[in-house]
Every structure is written in structure tokens, then in C-alpha cells.
Amino acid sequence: MSILRKASKGGLSAAITIALAATLGTAALVTPPPAHAQWAVVCTNCSTIFQQYMQYAQEIETAINTANTYANQIQQYENMVQQGLSLPNAAFSNAMQDIRGLNALVSQGRNIAYSASNLDSDFKKSFPDFQNYLQQGVTWQDAQTQYAKWNDQTSDASLAALKAAGFQMDEITNGDEASIINALQNQSNTAGGRMQAIQAGNAIAVEQVKQLQKLRQLMATQMQLQADSVAAAQGRLKVQDALQQNQYATPAPTTGGTNPNDLKTTTTPNNG
């Protein structure tokens, strides 16, 4: 089963749990090896790194749940517009507040993505064998590249939603949250503009929830990959330690002389 499939099946929390179990529950990875061992400590700081991932995982889960609440409320406002109902100032203001809240969650996701990217660098420093693991047929782009790609896709998705709703894209300088809010707010002067803004806001909300879910998936994949690499190193250490223990426990064979007890007595027949 591929890393990606395992991560999607178990989710981010499962990947974190596996990673913590692989480090916190394995003394070989965090304590010095026996005196006769010929290898170094595998990952002295992995438990701290994985615990930080756990915090980010909880923040992402909370953000996704809150984002879904905002998206559902924005959907209700669009349903009102589609049914031909007028959208009072208070309702439009509430809708914009929901969109602002959703954009704030996306900004939080960007910060988490940046922090997770830095944690990936810390993991590589703490566990140099990770690069060797990646060379064993595991398909995975550099985490920094993955998070940068996610960030670009998040902006592109919002811009695409605005364009589909008929916004003039030359009025929007970039896809950051402030530009999106300004573009939607500028449409509030007329009923038609409000309808356009609500429709665009709903489309953006749907895409932003998807992007937060993609961020969760990306972190789960990264964590699963790192946990697997630590587990693989743990397995190698156990095999090497067993071989070393067996070598020192087995007595060396006797050499350099003949044991008198092993000599056979030959009886010469008496012909006399």
C-alpha cells in the first residue's frame, strides 16, 4: 500500500499516532546504543518534532470543522438569493463576516503549512537516514515544494471562483485574503452586486474548505512517510543488535591443537 493511500485511509491523527509510537515507544531511537554497537543514535529529536505535528494536526482539524460551519452559513445566504429573496444589509454583513472568518482560517492554514515545512527541515537534520529511505523507490517531492504548491493552488482556486462569478480580474492584484474581501465588499452597493458577491463567496468557501482538507492530507502523507522511515530504521537496528548480541554470546571455536580425548585407540591384531 502506498504512503499516500495509507495516509488517506488513516488520516492525519493516525499518522501522528504511528509516528509517536515509533519514537516515544522505542528506546533504541532515543537512547545511546550498547557499547559494542557500531551505529549511532537514529533520531534524537523526533519525538519533539512529532509532538509539534500533533499540535498542528489538532489546529487543522479545528479549522476544517469551523470552515465547514462558515461554508454552510454562506450556502444558506446563496440559497436565499437563488430563491429570489432580497438580501438585507444585515444579512449581507453577516455573510461577509463569515467569509472573513473563513479567510482567516485559510491564513492560519498558510501559517501551519509554513511551520510544517520548517519541521520537515528539522526532521531531516535529526534523522539523516531519511534521505536514504527516500531513495528506496518512495515517490515523494520535497516537503517545501509540496507546501509551496499547496499555497499557490489555494490562491488560484479563490481567483478562479471570482473569475467564474464575473469579477473583473484586473481589479484584483493577487489571491490573498485581503484582496478577496475587498473585491466582494465592493459589490455591495447594488442588489445585483450583492448576489454576485454571495455567489462568489460561496464558491470560494467550498474551495477553501477543500484546500484545508488537502493540507490535512499533505501533512498526513508527510507524517506517514517520516514515521515509516523511522520504523524502518528501528527494524534495522533491532536486526543489527540481535546479530551483535548473538556474536558475543556464541563461544569461539577451539583452534590450534588436538584434543587427546578425540584420539581413537587402534588395536593391532596379534599374528603370533
XYZ file of N, CA and C in Angstrom:
816
model
N 0.850 -1.190 0.000
C 0.000 0.000 0.000
C 0.888 1.242 0.000
N 0.587 2.204 -0.830
C 1.426 3.388 -0.953
C 1.313 4.263 0.282
N 2.318 5.152 0.430
C 2.305 6.095 1.543
C 1.048 6.949 1.504
N 0.687 7.432 0.304
C -0.463 8.322 0.177
C -1.745 7.615 0.551
N -1.907 6.368 0.112
C -3.130 5.636 0.411
C -3.233 5.346 1.902
N -2.112 4.997 2.524
C -2.151 4.735 3.951
C -2.515 5.991 4.727
N -1.995 7.114 4.294
C -2.288 8.364 4.988
C -3.747 8.747 4.828
N -4.294 8.564 3.609
C -5.683 8.931 3.371
C -6.627 7.999 4.108
N -6.212 6.751 4.279
C -7.065 5.793 4.963
C -7.096 6.054 6.462
N -5.928 6.340 7.041
C -5.852 6.522 8.473
C -6.058 7.946 8.924
N -5.815 8.921 8.035
C -5.969 10.310 8.412
C -4.758 10.853 9.117
N -4.795 12.154 9.347
C -3.650 12.828 9.960
C -3.428 12.350 11.382
N -4.489 12.190 12.156
C -4.329 11.755 13.539
C -3.693 10.378 13.614
N -4.080 9.486 12.697
C -3.490 8.150 12.692
C -2.014 8.201 12.359
N -1.647 9.037 11.407
C -0.239 9.166 11.047
C 0.573 9.697 12.213
N 0.017 10.681 12.936
C 0.700 11.232 14.097
C 0.874 10.159 15.158
N -0.179 9.371 15.401
C -0.116 8.333 16.422
C 0.955 7.311 16.098
N 1.016 6.895 14.832
C 2.036 5.941 14.411
C 3.423 6.520 14.606
N 3.572 7.778 14.245
C 4.883 8.418 14.368
C 5.321 8.506 15.822
N 4.405 8.892 16.698
C 4.748 8.993 18.112
C 5.072 7.627 18.691
N 4.317 6.613 18.277
C 4.588 5.265 18.763
C 5.953 4.780 18.312
N 6.330 5.195 17.110
C 7.619 4.756 16.567
C 8.791 5.404 17.273
N 8.551 6.538 17.930
C 9.653 7.249 18.581
C 9.567 7.172 20.097
N 8.433 7.574 20.647
C 8.309 7.591 22.101
C 8.359 6.190 22.682
N 7.885 5.204 21.923
C 7.853 3.849 22.441
C 9.069 3.031 22.091
N 10.095 3.626 21.551
C 11.271 2.887 21.101
C 12.515 3.480 21.720
N 13.040 2.823 22.731
C 14.219 3.357 23.418
C 15.436 3.369 22.520
N 15.498 2.448 21.561
C 16.675 2.366 20.695
C 16.874 3.627 19.888
N 15.790 4.389 19.693
C 15.904 5.572 18.855
C 16.260 6.815 19.654
N 16.131 6.768 20.954
C 16.346 7.987 21.731
C 17.385 7.823 22.834
N 17.957 6.620 22.980
C 18.984 6.398 23.981
C 20.229 5.868 23.309
N 21.405 6.025 23.945
C 22.642 5.537 23.339
C 22.601 4.031 23.156
N 23.223 3.506 22.091
C 23.254 2.075 21.839
C 24.230 1.391 22.777
N 24.224 0.048 22.847
C 25.187 -0.668 23.677
C 26.611 -0.351 23.263
N 27.546 -0.619 24.183
C 28.937 -0.252 23.922
C 29.506 -0.973 22.718
N 29.022 -2.196 22.466
C 29.589 -2.949 21.354
C 28.970 -2.583 20.018
N 27.892 -1.791 20.052
C 27.212 -1.450 18.798
C 28.059 -0.495 17.975
N 27.909 -0.574 16.670
C 28.720 0.217 15.755
C 27.913 1.283 15.039
N 26.687 1.553 15.491
C 25.868 2.567 14.836
C 25.539 3.684 15.820
N 25.105 4.818 15.284
C 24.823 5.983 16.122
C 23.348 6.033 16.480
N 22.991 6.987 17.331
C 21.580 7.206 17.659
C 20.838 7.620 16.395
N 19.676 7.037 16.162
C 18.976 7.268 14.901
C 18.341 8.650 14.837
N 17.518 8.982 15.806
C 16.786 10.258 15.737
C 16.559 10.781 17.149
N 17.410 11.697 17.566
C 17.375 12.157 18.953
C 16.252 13.143 19.225
N 15.681 13.740 18.192
C 14.711 14.821 18.400
C 13.364 14.531 17.751
N 13.173 13.307 17.276
C 11.954 13.001 16.517
C 10.698 13.126 17.373
N 10.763 12.706 18.630
C 9.563 12.753 19.463
C 9.057 14.182 19.616
N 9.972 15.136 19.801
C 9.574 16.541 19.911
C 8.947 17.034 18.614
N 9.541 16.655 17.494
C 9.023 17.066 16.190
C 7.622 16.502 15.969
N 7.426 15.228 16.272
C 6.125 14.611 16.058
C 5.076 15.178 17.014
N 5.478 15.540 18.210
C 4.531 16.173 19.126
C 4.093 17.535 18.599
N 5.007 18.254 17.946
C 4.646 19.528 17.331
C 3.668 19.303 16.185
N 3.893 18.221 15.428
C 2.940 17.856 14.378
C 1.555 17.594 14.970
N 1.529 16.968 16.141
C 0.244 16.685 16.776
C -0.520 17.977 17.051
N 0.185 18.992 17.514
C -0.460 20.281 17.757
C -1.012 20.860 16.460
N -0.213 20.808 15.391
C -0.680 21.322 14.105
C -1.871 20.517 13.600
N -1.845 19.213 13.833
C -2.956 18.362 13.397
C -4.256 18.774 14.070
N -4.182 19.038 15.361
C -5.379 19.464 16.085
C -5.879 20.816 15.582
N -4.950 21.715 15.277
C -5.340 23.029 14.759
C -6.009 22.902 13.389
N -5.483 22.027 12.547
C -6.071 21.830 11.218
C -7.467 21.227 11.333
N -7.639 20.236 12.203
C -8.951 19.620 12.376
C -9.974 20.651 12.848
N -9.577 21.487 13.799
C -10.473 22.537 14.287
C -10.803 23.529 13.180
N -9.792 23.899 12.397
C -10.003 24.851 11.301
C -10.973 24.289 10.269
N -10.838 23.012 9.940
C -11.726 22.395 8.946
C -13.165 22.369 9.462
N -13.352 21.999 10.715
C -14.706 21.965 11.280
C -15.343 23.355 11.284
N -14.564 24.359 11.684
C -15.083 25.728 11.691
C -15.356 26.218 10.277
N -14.463 25.874 9.346
C -14.637 26.284 7.950
C -15.913 25.690 7.367
N -16.214 24.458 7.709
C -17.455 23.846 7.233
C -18.675 24.588 7.770
N -18.605 25.051 9.009
C -19.712 25.829 9.580
C -19.915 27.128 8.813
N -18.810 27.837 8.551
C -18.896 29.074 7.769
C -19.457 28.791 6.376
N -18.953 27.743 5.738
C -19.378 27.430 4.374
C -20.870 27.119 4.322
N -21.374 26.401 5.315
C -22.804 26.083 5.351
C -23.651 27.341 5.507
N -23.186 28.275 6.329
C -23.927 29.524 6.520
C -23.925 30.364 5.244
N -22.788 30.409 4.563
C -22.708 31.161 3.307
C -23.602 30.518 2.251
N -23.680 29.185 2.266
C -24.552 28.477 1.335
C -26.012 28.866 1.561
N -26.398 29.061 2.797
C -27.772 29.463 3.100
C -28.089 30.841 2.524
N -27.109 31.741 2.588
C -27.323 33.071 2.004
C -27.458 32.976 0.487
N -26.662 32.118 -0.134
C -26.789 31.973 -1.589
C -28.136 31.362 -1.947
N -28.613 30.427 -1.132
C -29.926 29.840 -1.385
C -31.017 30.913 -1.348
N -30.894 31.846 -0.441
C -31.853 32.953 -0.375
C -31.840 33.753 -1.674
N -30.642 34.037 -2.175
C -30.509 34.818 -3.408
C -31.087 34.048 -4.587
N -30.800 32.752 -4.658
C -31.286 31.943 -5.772
C -32.804 31.812 -5.762
N -33.403 31.910 -4.595
C -34.858 31.831 -4.484
C -35.536 33.175 -4.748
N -34.741 34.162 -5.124
C -35.298 35.464 -5.454
C -35.545 36.354 -4.261
N -35.071 35.958 -3.101
C -35.264 36.771 -1.905
C -34.212 37.873 -1.858
N -34.627 39.015 -1.386
C -33.670 40.112 -1.244
C -32.765 39.849 -0.045
N -31.566 40.341 -0.149
C -30.595 40.136 0.916
C -30.400 41.457 1.654
N -30.989 41.602 2.832
C -30.872 42.863 3.570
C -29.421 43.171 3.925
N -29.218 44.413 4.314
C -27.862 44.825 4.683
C -27.281 43.959 5.795
N -28.114 43.657 6.790
C -27.632 42.858 7.919
C -27.224 41.461 7.474
N -28.028 40.859 6.580
C -27.712 39.516 6.096
C -26.429 39.519 5.279
N -26.291 40.534 4.424
C -25.066 40.622 3.625
C -23.852 40.846 4.529
N -24.041 41.661 5.556
C -22.952 41.906 6.502
C -22.551 40.619 7.219
N -23.547 39.819 7.590
C -23.249 38.537 8.238
C -22.516 37.592 7.295
N -22.950 37.600 6.035
C -22.292 36.747 5.048
C -20.831 37.147 4.871
N -20.590 38.442 4.791
C -19.216 38.920 4.649
C -18.386 38.570 5.884
N -19.027 38.613 7.043
C -18.316 38.251 8.271
C -17.919 36.776 8.240
N -18.811 35.929 7.724
C -18.481 34.508 7.592
C -17.325 34.303 6.617
N -17.352 35.052 5.522
C -16.280 34.930 4.530
C -14.952 35.393 5.125
N -14.998 36.460 5.914
C -13.778 36.922 6.588
C -13.248 35.848 7.551
N -14.180 35.248 8.285
C -13.765 34.194 9.206
C -13.139 33.023 8.483
N -13.720 32.675 7.330
C -13.180 31.573 6.541
C -11.803 31.915 5.989
N -11.654 33.142 5.514
C -10.351 33.556 5.001
C -9.297 33.573 6.103
N -9.715 33.920 7.316
C -8.777 33.897 8.441
C -8.299 32.473 8.712
N -9.192 31.509 8.540
C -8.800 30.110 8.719
C -7.804 29.678 7.653
N -8.012 30.160 6.431
C -7.066 29.839 5.362
C -5.700 30.453 5.665
N -5.712 31.675 6.190
C -4.446 32.303 6.588
C -3.758 31.486 7.672
N -4.548 30.967 8.594
C -3.994 30.101 9.627
C -3.399 28.845 8.993
N -4.097 28.312 7.985
C -3.574 27.146 7.280
C -2.249 27.434 6.600
N -2.125 28.631 6.044
C -0.853 29.011 5.421
C 0.274 29.029 6.462
N -0.023 29.553 7.636
C 0.987 29.594 8.697
C 1.383 28.188 9.142
N 0.391 27.313 9.239
C 0.682 25.935 9.626
C 1.512 25.246 8.551
N 1.170 25.500 7.286
C 1.938 24.905 6.189
C 3.390 25.359 6.245
N 3.596 26.633 6.530
C 4.959 27.158 6.640
C 5.696 26.494 7.800
N 5.021 26.359 8.932
C 5.644 25.739 10.101
C 5.930 24.263 9.856
N 5.004 23.570 9.192
C 5.217 22.158 8.885
C 6.389 21.976 7.936
N 6.548 22.916 7.024
C 7.689 22.873 6.116
C 8.995 23.002 6.895
N 9.017 23.878 7.890
C 10.209 24.025 8.729
C 10.455 22.772 9.565
N 9.377 22.145 10.038
C 9.534 20.907 10.796
C 10.142 19.811 9.941
N 9.807 19.816 8.660
C 10.394 18.835 7.755
C 11.909 19.010 7.696
N 12.362 20.252 7.670
C 13.804 20.514 7.676
C 14.432 20.036 8.981
N 13.743 20.282 10.098
C 14.252 19.824 11.392
C 14.340 18.303 11.440
N 13.343 17.642 10.864
C 13.345 16.181 10.859
C 14.528 15.644 10.067
N 14.798 16.249 8.930
C 15.918 15.793 8.107
C 17.246 15.967 8.834
N 17.362 17.041 9.617
C 18.593 17.258 10.377
C 18.715 16.242 11.514
N 17.592 15.923 12.141
C 17.610 14.988 13.264
C 17.729 13.544 12.803
N 17.319 13.288 11.579
C 17.295 11.916 11.065
C 17.880 11.891 9.663
N 19.210 11.939 9.544
C 19.850 11.994 8.221
C 19.518 10.794 7.340
N 19.169 9.657 7.956
C 18.885 8.460 7.169
C 17.609 8.599 6.347
N 16.846 9.667 6.574
C 15.592 9.874 5.847
C 15.829 9.957 4.343
N 16.903 10.625 3.930
C 17.199 10.750 2.502
C 17.486 9.388 1.885
N 18.174 8.522 2.618
C 18.422 7.175 2.110
C 17.116 6.411 1.949
N 16.200 6.638 2.874
C 14.901 5.979 2.787
C 14.145 6.431 1.548
N 14.230 7.723 1.236
C 13.519 8.258 0.074
C 14.061 7.696 -1.230
N 15.280 7.205 -1.220
C 15.885 6.670 -2.433
C 15.495 5.220 -2.683
N 14.680 4.660 -1.811
C 14.302 3.254 -1.927
C 12.961 3.097 -2.651
N 12.762 3.892 -3.676
C 11.570 3.744 -4.504
C 10.337 4.442 -3.970
N 10.476 5.306 -2.969
C 9.332 6.041 -2.426
C 9.135 7.319 -3.224
N 7.952 7.499 -3.781
C 7.660 8.685 -4.582
C 7.204 9.816 -3.667
N 8.004 10.861 -3.609
C 7.680 11.984 -2.718
C 8.515 13.180 -3.115
N 7.840 14.287 -3.418
C 8.555 15.524 -3.670
C 8.986 16.144 -2.347
N 9.950 17.043 -2.414
C 10.404 17.731 -1.223
C 9.226 18.438 -0.554
N 9.159 18.360 0.776
C 8.015 18.921 1.500
C 7.875 20.418 1.270
N 8.997 21.123 1.235
C 8.916 22.563 0.989
C 8.240 22.847 -0.347
N 8.560 22.024 -1.348
C 7.938 22.171 -2.661
C 6.446 21.874 -2.593
N 6.086 20.854 -1.833
C 4.682 20.474 -1.708
C 3.859 21.578 -1.047
N 4.373 22.159 0.010
C 3.623 23.201 0.713
C 3.541 24.486 -0.108
N 4.602 24.804 -0.823
C 4.563 25.981 -1.699
C 3.524 25.783 -2.801
N 3.457 24.567 -3.325
C 2.475 24.251 -4.360
C 1.060 24.374 -3.798
N 0.853 23.890 -2.582
C -0.467 23.997 -1.955
C -0.852 25.460 -1.780
N 0.068 26.286 -1.365
C -0.204 27.704 -1.156
C -0.635 28.374 -2.461
N 0.062 28.055 -3.547
C -0.290 28.626 -4.851
C -1.666 28.148 -5.305
N -1.951 26.871 -5.094
C -3.240 26.326 -5.511
C -4.389 26.964 -4.733
N -4.146 27.281 -3.461
C -5.178 27.926 -2.654
C -5.534 29.295 -3.212
N -4.518 30.065 -3.573
C -4.761 31.381 -4.174
C -5.436 31.246 -5.532
N -4.961 30.305 -6.344
C -5.522 30.116 -7.684
C -6.994 29.715 -7.619
N -7.354 28.877 -6.629
C -8.743 28.435 -6.509
C -9.669 29.604 -6.196
N -9.230 30.504 -5.327
C -10.048 31.671 -4.989
C -10.198 32.600 -6.187
N -9.109 32.821 -6.897
C -9.167 33.679 -8.081
C -10.069 33.079 -9.153
N -10.015 31.771 -9.310
C -10.860 31.108 -10.305
C -12.337 31.266 -9.952
N -12.661 31.197 -8.660
C -14.052 31.369 -8.234
C -14.538 32.785 -8.516
N -13.692 33.769 -8.276
C -14.063 35.156 -8.570
C -14.266 35.358 -10.067
N -13.387 34.777 -10.848
C -13.490 34.918 -12.300
C -14.769 34.271 -12.817
N -15.100 33.101 -12.281
C -16.310 32.404 -12.714
C -17.563 33.198 -12.366
N -17.493 33.995 -11.300
C -18.643 34.807 -10.896
C -18.735 36.113 -11.660
N -17.799 36.363 -12.566
C -17.874 37.541 -13.416
C -17.115 38.744 -12.913
N -16.232 38.554 -11.955
C -15.453 39.690 -11.458
C -14.389 40.087 -12.478
N -14.087 41.373 -12.517
C -13.019 41.868 -13.377
C -11.681 41.572 -12.704
N -10.929 40.658 -13.282
C -9.728 40.184 -12.614
C -8.620 41.227 -12.580
N -8.698 42.240 -13.450
C -7.654 43.264 -13.410
C -7.788 44.154 -12.175
N -8.932 44.040 -11.472
C -9.112 44.807 -10.249
C -8.538 44.083 -9.030
N -8.160 42.837 -9.212
C -7.650 42.026 -8.104
C -6.173 41.763 -8.356
N -5.344 42.295 -7.486
C -3.901 42.222 -7.720
C -3.340 40.842 -7.442
N -3.894 40.136 -6.477
C -3.403 38.798 -6.152
C -4.511 38.021 -5.462
N -4.197 36.801 -5.080
C -5.215 35.940 -4.490
C -5.193 35.892 -2.983
N -4.590 36.893 -2.328
C -4.572 36.849 -0.873
C -5.945 37.198 -0.311
N -6.108 36.936 0.984
C -7.422 37.063 1.596
C -7.930 38.512 1.597
N -7.031 39.470 1.796
C -7.445 40.880 1.829
C -8.010 41.322 0.485
N -7.378 40.909 -0.606
C -7.863 41.273 -1.938
C -9.227 40.661 -2.220
N -9.422 39.440 -1.752
C -10.703 38.767 -1.965
C -11.823 39.509 -1.233
N -11.580 39.856 0.015
C -12.590 40.569 0.804
C -12.921 41.912 0.166
N -11.914 42.629 -0.261
C -12.140 43.934 -0.896
C -12.967 43.792 -2.163
N -12.655 42.763 -2.955
C -13.388 42.556 -4.203
C -14.856 42.262 -3.935
N -15.130 41.442 -2.929
C -16.514 41.113 -2.603
C -17.238 42.305 -1.986
N -16.559 43.016 -1.121
C -17.180 44.150 -0.442
C -17.554 45.254 -1.418
N -16.761 45.410 -2.458
C -17.022 46.464 -3.441
C -18.290 46.214 -4.245
N -18.827 45.002 -4.165
C -20.035 44.666 -4.918
C -21.313 44.913 -4.120
N -21.209 45.470 -2.937
C -22.361 45.531 -2.034
C -23.297 46.703 -2.294
N -22.982 47.552 -3.265
C -23.788 48.763 -3.472
C -25.128 48.484 -4.132
N -25.224 47.413 -4.900
C -26.468 47.096 -5.608
C -26.908 45.682 -5.272
N -28.202 45.416 -5.515
C -28.724 44.072 -5.254
C -28.039 43.047 -6.146
N -27.833 43.422 -7.420
C -27.149 42.511 -8.331
C -25.719 42.260 -7.902
N -25.072 43.293 -7.415
C -23.700 43.139 -6.946
C -23.616 42.252 -5.724
N -24.598 42.379 -4.838
C -24.613 41.528 -3.651
C -24.804 40.066 -4.029
N -25.720 39.840 -4.982
C -25.947 38.479 -5.430
C -24.670 37.892 -6.018
N -23.970 38.682 -6.829
C -22.718 38.231 -7.424
C -21.680 37.941 -6.339
N -21.611 38.814 -5.332
C -20.636 38.635 -4.262
C -20.934 37.388 -3.437
N -22.217 37.151 -3.147
C -22.588 35.975 -2.359
C -22.288 34.698 -3.132
N -22.601 34.692 -4.423
C -22.314 33.511 -5.237
C -20.816 33.226 -5.281
N -20.033 34.285 -5.471
C -18.581 34.109 -5.488
C -18.075 33.676 -4.117
N -18.644 34.274 -3.069
C -18.223 33.910 -1.719
C -18.498 32.458 -1.407
N -19.639 31.960 -1.868
C -19.956 30.557 -1.637
C -18.999 29.647 -2.391
N -18.699 30.003 -3.640
C -17.761 29.195 -4.426
C -16.380 29.191 -3.783
N -15.966 30.353 -3.292
C -14.668 30.442 -2.616
C -14.676 29.601 -1.340
N -15.776 29.658 -0.597
C -15.867 28.892 0.648
C -15.699 27.401 0.391
N -16.364 26.915 -0.655
C -16.257 25.494 -0.996
C -14.812 25.132 -1.313
N -14.149 25.975 -2.111
C -12.765 25.692 -2.492
C -11.819 25.785 -1.301
N -12.063 26.738 -0.417
C -11.161 26.899 0.719
C -11.276 25.741 1.695
N -12.475 25.223 1.871
C -12.625 24.024 2.701
C -11.854 22.867 2.078
N -11.961 22.733 0.766
C -11.223 21.671 0.078
C -9.719 21.835 0.264
N -9.246 23.073 0.199
C -7.812 23.309 0.338
C -7.327 22.987 1.746
N -8.123 23.301 2.750
C -7.746 22.932 4.112
C -7.709 21.415 4.266
N -8.638 20.735 3.614
C -8.625 19.273 3.646
C -7.399 18.720 2.927
N -7.000 19.379 1.839
C -5.788 18.964 1.134
C -4.550 19.174 2.004
N -4.543 20.258 2.765
C -3.422 20.499 3.673
C -3.345 19.397 4.724
N -4.493 19.002 5.234
C -4.519 17.886 6.192
C -3.974 16.621 5.552
N -4.358 16.361 4.313
C -3.876 15.177 3.607
C -2.373 15.252 3.371
N -1.897 16.432 3.011
C -0.466 16.613 2.765
C 0.334 16.350 4.031
N -0.126 16.888 5.155
C 0.568 16.656 6.414
C 0.507 15.186 6.817
N -0.636 14.541 6.567
C -0.758 13.121 6.894
C 0.219 12.288 6.073
N 0.335 12.617 4.794
C 1.261 11.891 3.929
C 2.698 12.089 4.389
N 3.047 13.331 4.694
C 4.397 13.633 5.166
C 4.693 12.890 6.467
N 3.748 12.916 7.391
C 3.951 12.263 8.673
C 4.058 10.753 8.529
N 3.216 10.176 7.681
C 3.253 8.732 7.478
C 4.591 8.316 6.887
N 5.069 9.103 5.946
C 6.351 8.810 5.312
C 7.478 8.866 6.332
N 7.480 9.889 7.153
C 8.534 10.025 8.154
C 8.435 8.927 9.207
N 7.216 8.588 9.611
C 7.042 7.516 10.590
C 7.522 6.189 10.030
N 7.217 5.926 8.756
C 7.672 4.688 8.129
C 9.190 4.628 8.066
N 9.817 5.774 7.788
C 11.278 5.787 7.689
C 11.915 5.519 9.047
N 11.333 6.083 10.111
C 11.847 5.814 11.453
C 11.632 4.349 11.817
N 10.458 3.815 11.483
C 10.176 2.415 11.776
C 11.129 1.492 11.027
N 11.447 1.843 9.780
C 12.388 1.031 9.007
C 13.769 1.049 9.653
N 14.190 2.225 10.106
C 15.486 2.325 10.787
C 15.465 1.537 12.089
N 14.346 1.593 12.782
C 14.206 0.831 14.020
C 14.357 -0.664 13.745
N 13.737 -1.137 12.665
C 13.853 -2.544 12.312
C 15.285 -2.949 12.018
N 16.001 -2.080 11.301
C 17.407 -2.390 11.003
C 18.238 -2.440 12.284
N 17.968 -1.522 13.207
C 18.708 -1.514 14.467
C 18.463 -2.794 15.259
N 17.224 -3.247 15.280
C 16.905 -4.465 16.021
C 17.630 -5.672 15.434
N 17.667 -5.751 14.110
C 18.369 -6.860 13.464
C 19.855 -6.795 13.771
N 20.444 -5.603 13.643
C 21.869 -5.450 13.906
C 22.196 -5.757 15.364
N 21.349 -5.306 16.265
C 21.590 -5.553 17.679
C 21.503 -7.042 17.987
N 20.529 -7.721 17.381
C 20.403 -9.160 17.597
C 21.633 -9.902 17.091
N 22.136 -9.483 15.925
C 23.337 -10.120 15.382
C 24.536 -9.882 16.289
N 24.662 -8.659 16.794
C 25.770 -8.343 17.691
C 25.667 -9.145 18.984
N 24.487 -9.205 19.553
C 24.289 -9.954 20.791
C 24.594 -11.430 20.579
N 24.163 -11.958 19.449
C 24.408 -13.365 19.150
C 25.891 -13.637 18.972
N 26.587 -12.694 18.347
C 28.016 -12.861 18.114
C 28.785 -12.919 19.432
N 28.409 -12.059 20.375
C 29.123 -12.011 21.646
C 28.698 -13.133 22.583
N 27.541 -13.714 22.344
C 27.055 -14.787 23.209
C 27.568 -16.149 22.780
N 27.960 -16.311 21.512
C 28.417 -17.603 20.993
C 29.900 -17.786 21.284
N 30.331 -18.869 21.972
C 31.758 -19.081 22.259
C 32.535 -19.341 20.980
N 33.762 -18.855 20.974
C 34.610 -19.047 19.799
C 35.019 -20.501 19.690
N 35.134 -21.039 18.463
C 35.548 -22.439 18.279
C 36.994 -22.648 18.728
N 37.305 -23.868 19.228
C 38.654 -24.216 19.684
C 39.565 -24.437 18.492
N 40.749 -23.827 18.517
C 41.705 -23.969 17.407
C 43.104 -24.172 17.966
N 44.028 -24.631 17.110
C 45.447 -24.713 17.475
C 45.807 -25.882 18.364
N 45.335 -27.080 18.123
C 45.727 -28.240 18.934
C 44.704 -29.336 18.834
N 45.118 -30.533 19.196
C 44.230 -31.687 19.130
C 43.842 -32.103 20.525
N 42.604 -32.294 20.710
C 42.107 -32.746 21.999
C 42.437 -34.221 22.163
N 43.197 -34.581 23.216
C 43.570 -36.001 23.383
C 42.371 -36.911 23.503
N 41.312 -36.406 24.016
C 40.119 -37.245 24.177
C 39.504 -37.641 22.850
N 39.867 -36.840 21.801
C 39.296 -37.139 20.490
C 40.086 -38.204 19.749
N 41.293 -38.608 20.279
C 42.111 -39.610 19.601
C 41.490 -40.989 19.759
N 41.450 -41.720 18.692
C 40.898 -43.074 18.725
C 42.038 -44.088 18.924
N 41.835 -45.074 19.758
C 42.840 -46.127 20.001
C 42.649 -47.241 18.992
N 43.728 -47.536 18.283
C 43.661 -48.581 17.253
C 44.328 -49.850 17.773
N 43.643 -50.937 17.719
C 44.171 -52.229 18.203
C 44.808 -52.986 17.050
N 46.090 -53.319 17.244
C 46.808 -54.060 16.195
C 46.600 -55.551 16.408
N 46.118 -56.233 15.404
C 45.862 -57.688 15.565
C 47.160 -58.453 15.823
N 47.118 -59.450 16.682
C 48.275 -60.296 17.027
C 48.336 -61.475 16.080
N 49.405 -61.479 15.257
C 49.517 -62.559 14.276
C 50.311 -63.741 14.820
N 50.819 -63.560 16.062
C 51.650 -64.621 16.608
C 50.842 -65.748 17.177
